[in-house]
Coordinates of C-alpha atoms in Angstrom, one line a residue:
M639 CA 0.0 0.0 0.0
N640 CA 1.3 3.5 -0.9
V641 CA 0.6 6.4 1.4
F642 CA 0.4 9.9 -0.1
Y643 CA 0.5 13.1 1.9
D644 CA -0.4 16.7 1.1
K645 CA 3.1 17.4 -0.3
D646 CA 2.6 14.6 -2.8
C647 CA -0.6 16.0 -4.2
D648 CA -0.9 18.3 -7.3
L649 CA -4.3 20.0 -7.5
S650 CA -3.6 21.7 -10.9
P651 CA -5.1 18.9 -13.0
I652 CA -8.5 19.0 -11.2
K653 CA -8.5 22.8 -11.1
G654 CA -8.9 22.8 -14.9
K655 CA -11.9 20.5 -14.7
Q656 CA -15.6 20.9 -14.1
V657 CA -16.6 19.0 -10.9
A658 CA -20.1 18.0 -10.2
I659 CA -21.0 17.0 -6.6
L660 CA -24.3 15.1 -6.5
G661 CA -25.9 15.5 -3.1
Y662 CA -25.3 18.0 -0.3
G663 CA -25.6 15.9 2.9
S664 CA -22.9 14.9 5.4
Q665 CA -20.2 14.1 2.8
G666 CA -21.6 16.2 -0.1
H667 CA -21.4 19.6 1.7
A668 CA -17.9 18.8 2.9
H669 CA -16.4 17.8 -0.5
A670 CA -18.2 20.6 -2.3
Q671 CA -17.0 23.3 0.0
N672 CA -13.5 21.9 0.5
L673 CA -12.9 21.6 -3.3
S674 CA -14.4 25.0 -4.0
E675 CA -12.1 26.6 -1.4
S676 CA -9.2 24.8 -2.9
G677 CA -9.7 26.5 -6.2
C678 CA -11.8 23.9 -8.1
T679 CA -14.9 24.7 -10.2
V680 CA -17.8 23.0 -8.4
T681 CA -21.4 22.6 -9.2
V682 CA -23.7 20.9 -6.8
G683 CA -26.4 18.7 -8.5
L684 CA -29.7 18.5 -6.6
R685 CA -33.3 17.6 -7.4
R686 CA -35.4 20.7 -8.4
G687 CA -36.9 22.2 -5.2
G688 CA -34.7 20.0 -3.0
A689 CA -34.4 21.0 0.7
S690 CA -30.6 21.6 0.4
C691 CA -30.8 24.2 -2.4
N692 CA -30.8 27.1 0.0
K693 CA -27.9 25.7 1.9
V694 CA -25.8 25.4 -1.2
E695 CA -26.6 29.0 -2.2
A696 CA -25.8 30.2 1.3
A697 CA -22.4 28.6 1.0
G698 CA -21.7 30.5 -2.2
L699 CA -21.8 27.5 -4.4
K700 CA -23.4 27.0 -7.8
V701 CA -26.4 24.7 -7.8
A702 CA -28.0 23.0 -10.7
D703 CA -30.5 20.2 -11.6
V704 CA -28.8 16.8 -11.4
N705 CA -28.9 16.3 -15.2
D706 CA -27.5 19.7 -16.0
A707 CA -24.7 19.3 -13.4
V708 CA -23.8 15.9 -14.9
K709 CA -23.8 17.0 -18.5
G710 CA -21.0 19.6 -18.1
A711 CA -18.9 17.7 -15.7
D712 CA -15.5 16.2 -16.2
I713 CA -15.6 14.6 -12.7
I714 CA -18.9 13.4 -11.2
M715 CA -18.8 12.6 -7.5
I716 CA -21.9 10.9 -6.2
L717 CA -22.3 11.7 -2.5
L718 CA -25.8 10.5 -2.0
P719 CA -27.0 7.8 0.5
D720 CA -25.8 4.5 -0.7
E721 CA -29.3 3.2 -1.2
S722 CA -30.0 6.0 -3.6
I723 CA -26.9 5.9 -5.8
A724 CA -27.8 3.1 -8.1
Q725 CA -31.0 4.7 -9.3
V726 CA -29.4 8.2 -9.7
Y727 CA -26.6 6.6 -11.7
S728 CA -29.0 4.7 -13.9
E729 CA -31.4 7.5 -14.5
N730 CA -29.2 10.6 -14.5
V731 CA -25.5 9.9 -14.7
A732 CA -25.2 7.1 -17.3
P733 CA -27.4 8.8 -19.9
Q734 CA -25.9 12.3 -19.4
A735 CA -22.2 11.9 -18.5
K736 CA -19.9 12.8 -21.4
Q737 CA -17.5 10.4 -22.9
G738 CA -14.4 9.8 -20.7
A739 CA -15.7 11.5 -17.6
T740 CA -14.5 10.4 -14.2
L741 CA -17.0 8.9 -11.7
A742 CA -16.0 9.4 -8.1
F743 CA -17.4 7.9 -4.8
A744 CA -16.7 8.3 -1.1
H745 CA -17.8 4.8 -0.3
G746 CA -17.2 1.5 -2.3
F747 CA -20.5 -0.1 -1.5
N748 CA -22.3 0.4 -4.8
I749 CA -19.3 -0.5 -7.0
H750 CA -18.1 -3.5 -4.9
Y751 CA -21.6 -5.1 -4.8
G752 CA -22.4 -4.3 -8.4
Q753 CA -25.3 -1.9 -7.7
V754 CA -23.5 0.5 -10.1
V755 CA -21.8 -1.0 -13.2
P756 CA -20.1 2.1 -14.8
R757 CA -20.1 2.6 -18.6
A758 CA -16.9 1.3 -20.1
D759 CA -15.6 4.7 -21.1
L760 CA -15.9 6.1 -17.5
D761 CA -12.9 6.2 -15.1
V762 CA -13.8 5.3 -11.5
I763 CA -12.1 6.7 -8.4
M764 CA -12.8 6.7 -4.7
A765 CA -11.8 9.2 -1.9
A766 CA -13.1 7.5 1.2
P767 CA -12.5 9.8 4.2
K768 CA -11.9 8.2 7.6
A769 CA -14.4 10.4 9.2
P770 CA -18.0 11.7 9.0
G771 CA -18.5 14.5 6.5
H772 CA -18.9 17.1 9.2
T773 CA -15.4 16.2 10.5
V774 CA -14.0 16.3 6.9
R775 CA -15.3 19.8 6.7
S776 CA -14.3 21.1 10.1
T777 CA -10.7 19.7 9.9
Y778 CA -10.3 21.3 6.5
S779 CA -11.5 24.6 7.9
Q780 CA -9.0 24.4 10.6
G781 CA -6.2 23.8 8.1
G782 CA -5.9 20.0 8.5
G783 CA -7.5 17.0 7.0
V784 CA -8.5 13.4 7.6
P785 CA -6.9 10.2 6.2
H786 CA -8.8 8.3 3.5
L787 CA -9.1 4.6 4.5
F788 CA -11.8 2.0 5.2
G789 CA -14.0 1.0 8.1
E790 CA -17.6 1.2 9.1
Q791 CA -20.8 -0.6 10.3
A792 CA -20.2 -3.6 12.5
V793 CA -16.7 -2.6 13.8
L794 CA -17.6 1.1 14.1
C795 CA -21.2 2.0 14.7
G796 CA -22.3 -1.5 15.8
G797 CA -19.3 -2.3 18.0
A798 CA -15.9 -0.6 18.0
V799 CA -13.0 -3.0 17.3
E800 CA -10.9 -2.0 14.3
P801 CA -11.1 1.7 13.3
L802 CA -9.9 3.0 16.7
H803 CA -9.3 6.5 15.5
E804 CA -12.8 7.0 14.0
L805 CA -14.3 5.8 17.3
K806 CA -13.3 9.1 18.9
L807 CA -15.1 11.0 16.0
I808 CA -18.2 9.0 16.6
V809 CA -18.0 9.5 20.4
D810 CA -17.5 13.3 19.9
L811 CA -20.7 13.5 17.8
I812 CA -22.6 11.6 20.6
Y813 CA -21.1 13.9 23.2
E814 CA -22.1 17.0 21.3
G815 CA -25.7 16.1 20.7
G816 CA -26.6 12.5 21.6
I817 CA -27.0 9.4 19.5
A818 CA -29.4 11.1 17.1
N819 CA -26.8 13.7 16.3
M820 CA -24.3 11.0 15.5
N821 CA -26.7 9.2 13.3
Y822 CA -27.5 12.4 11.5
A823 CA -23.8 12.9 10.7
I824 CA -23.1 9.4 9.4
S825 CA -24.3 7.6 6.3
N826 CA -27.6 5.6 6.2
N827 CA -25.4 2.7 5.4
A828 CA -23.4 3.0 8.6
E829 CA -26.6 3.7 10.6
Y830 CA -28.2 0.6 9.2
G831 CA -25.1 -1.4 10.2
E832 CA -25.5 0.0 13.7
Y833 CA -29.0 -1.4 14.1
T834 CA -28.3 -4.8 12.5
A835 CA -24.8 -5.6 13.5
G836 CA -24.8 -4.0 17.0
P837 CA -27.2 -6.5 18.5
K838 CA -25.1 -9.4 17.1
I839 CA -22.1 -8.1 19.1
V840 CA -23.8 -7.0 22.3
T841 CA -25.8 -10.2 22.8
A842 CA -27.5 -11.8 25.8
D843 CA -24.2 -13.6 26.4
T844 CA -22.4 -10.3 26.4
K845 CA -24.8 -8.9 28.9
N846 CA -24.5 -11.9 31.1
A847 CA -20.7 -11.6 31.0
M848 CA -21.0 -8.0 32.1
R849 CA -23.3 -9.0 34.9
Q850 CA -20.7 -11.5 36.1
C851 CA -18.0 -8.8 36.0
L852 CA -20.2 -6.6 38.2
K853 CA -20.8 -9.5 40.6
D854 CA -17.1 -10.1 40.9
L855 CA -16.7 -6.5 41.8
Q856 CA -19.5 -6.6 44.4
T857 CA -18.4 -9.8 46.0
G858 CA -14.7 -8.8 46.2
E859 CA -13.7 -11.6 43.8
Y860 CA -12.0 -9.1 41.4
A861 CA -10.1 -7.4 44.3
K862 CA -8.9 -10.8 45.4
S863 CA -7.7 -11.6 41.9
L864 CA -5.9 -8.2 41.6
M865 CA -4.1 -8.7 44.9
L866 CA -2.9 -12.2 43.9
E867 CA -1.7 -10.8 40.6
N868 CA 0.4 -8.1 42.3
R869 CA 1.8 -10.5 44.8
A870 CA 3.1 -12.7 42.0
G871 CA 4.8 -9.7 40.3
A872 CA 2.0 -8.8 37.9
P873 CA 2.8 -11.3 35.2
T874 CA -0.6 -11.0 33.5
L875 CA -0.5 -7.2 33.4
I876 CA 3.1 -7.2 32.0
A877 CA 2.3 -9.8 29.4
R878 CA -0.8 -8.1 28.3
R879 CA 1.0 -4.7 28.0
R880 CA 3.6 -6.3 25.7
L881 CA 1.0 -8.1 23.6
T882 CA -1.1 -4.9 23.3
A883 CA 2.0 -2.9 22.2
E884 CA 2.7 -5.4 19.5
H885 CA -0.9 -5.5 18.2
P886 CA -1.3 -4.3 14.6
I887 CA -3.9 -1.7 15.7
E888 CA -1.2 0.0 17.7
E889 CA 1.3 -0.1 14.9
V890 CA -1.2 1.2 12.3
G891 CA -2.6 3.7 14.8
A892 CA 0.8 5.3 15.3
R893 CA 1.2 5.8 11.6
L894 CA -2.4 7.1 11.3
R895 CA -1.9 9.6 14.1
A896 CA 1.3 10.8 12.5
M897 CA -0.8 11.9 9.6
M898 CA -2.9 14.1 11.9
P899 CA -0.4 16.5 13.5
W900 CA -3.1 18.5 15.4
I901 CA -3.6 15.5 17.7
A902 CA -0.1 15.9 19.1
K903 CA -0.6 19.6 19.6
N904 CA -3.6 19.0 21.8
K905 CA -2.7 15.8 23.5
L906 CA -3.8 15.1 27.1
V907 CA -1.0 12.6 27.9
D908 CA 2.7 13.6 27.6
Q909 CA 4.6 10.5 28.8
S910 CA 7.7 12.6 29.3
R911 CA 5.9 14.9 31.8
N912 CA 3.0 13.0 33.3

């Protein structure tokens, strides 16, 4: 895998192109405004009379009917809910896109599962940000950015395991305005995964295990185990620290955090001082 940074990127090729952003939701507003402020020519394609038209105009962006936006575009980025993309591609993009245009996505769902089968003349690219669209926008506005990787649904919104960095972004959204606020900011695809995958992870067995942990605390069984562990020189604690440090999520996480310098500037823990 090759990792590219800001210094590796040349925006001049895209600045000479017409970019159509279809949709103005969580990801759509972020990509449209970020590209526009980076010097690109952006048109937001929306249904006539759509609820987002006023938001687009208030942001100083050009808005057009979906068909009109697609016709003149060199790059067409479809940033609609995953469940709507196939129909819009079939009805609006495939018939209207000019020869050799580039089709862009922020999520691989529709391509991977064959919901969208692009015309043979179209190039297909993906820029999948490792964050909800509102974070993509806010970090850009602050002079930063977010990495573009993969991870969602079962391991993120249904039960955090793998994408540890993005867990904080999700928790921040909940902290800011509750679960509904978080679900507003993520995709329908991720939200659906939350409802379907979450209960498979937090099962009756999981709850029973948590009840047993609580019982161990209440009866003093946990305290007895901890005291025995320390009397023996803390072998379990030391071994687990070593295994955790060697876990791939720690190695990948270190590289990921190095791509986001603002984290270090605002860190809570400085191991050299506290």
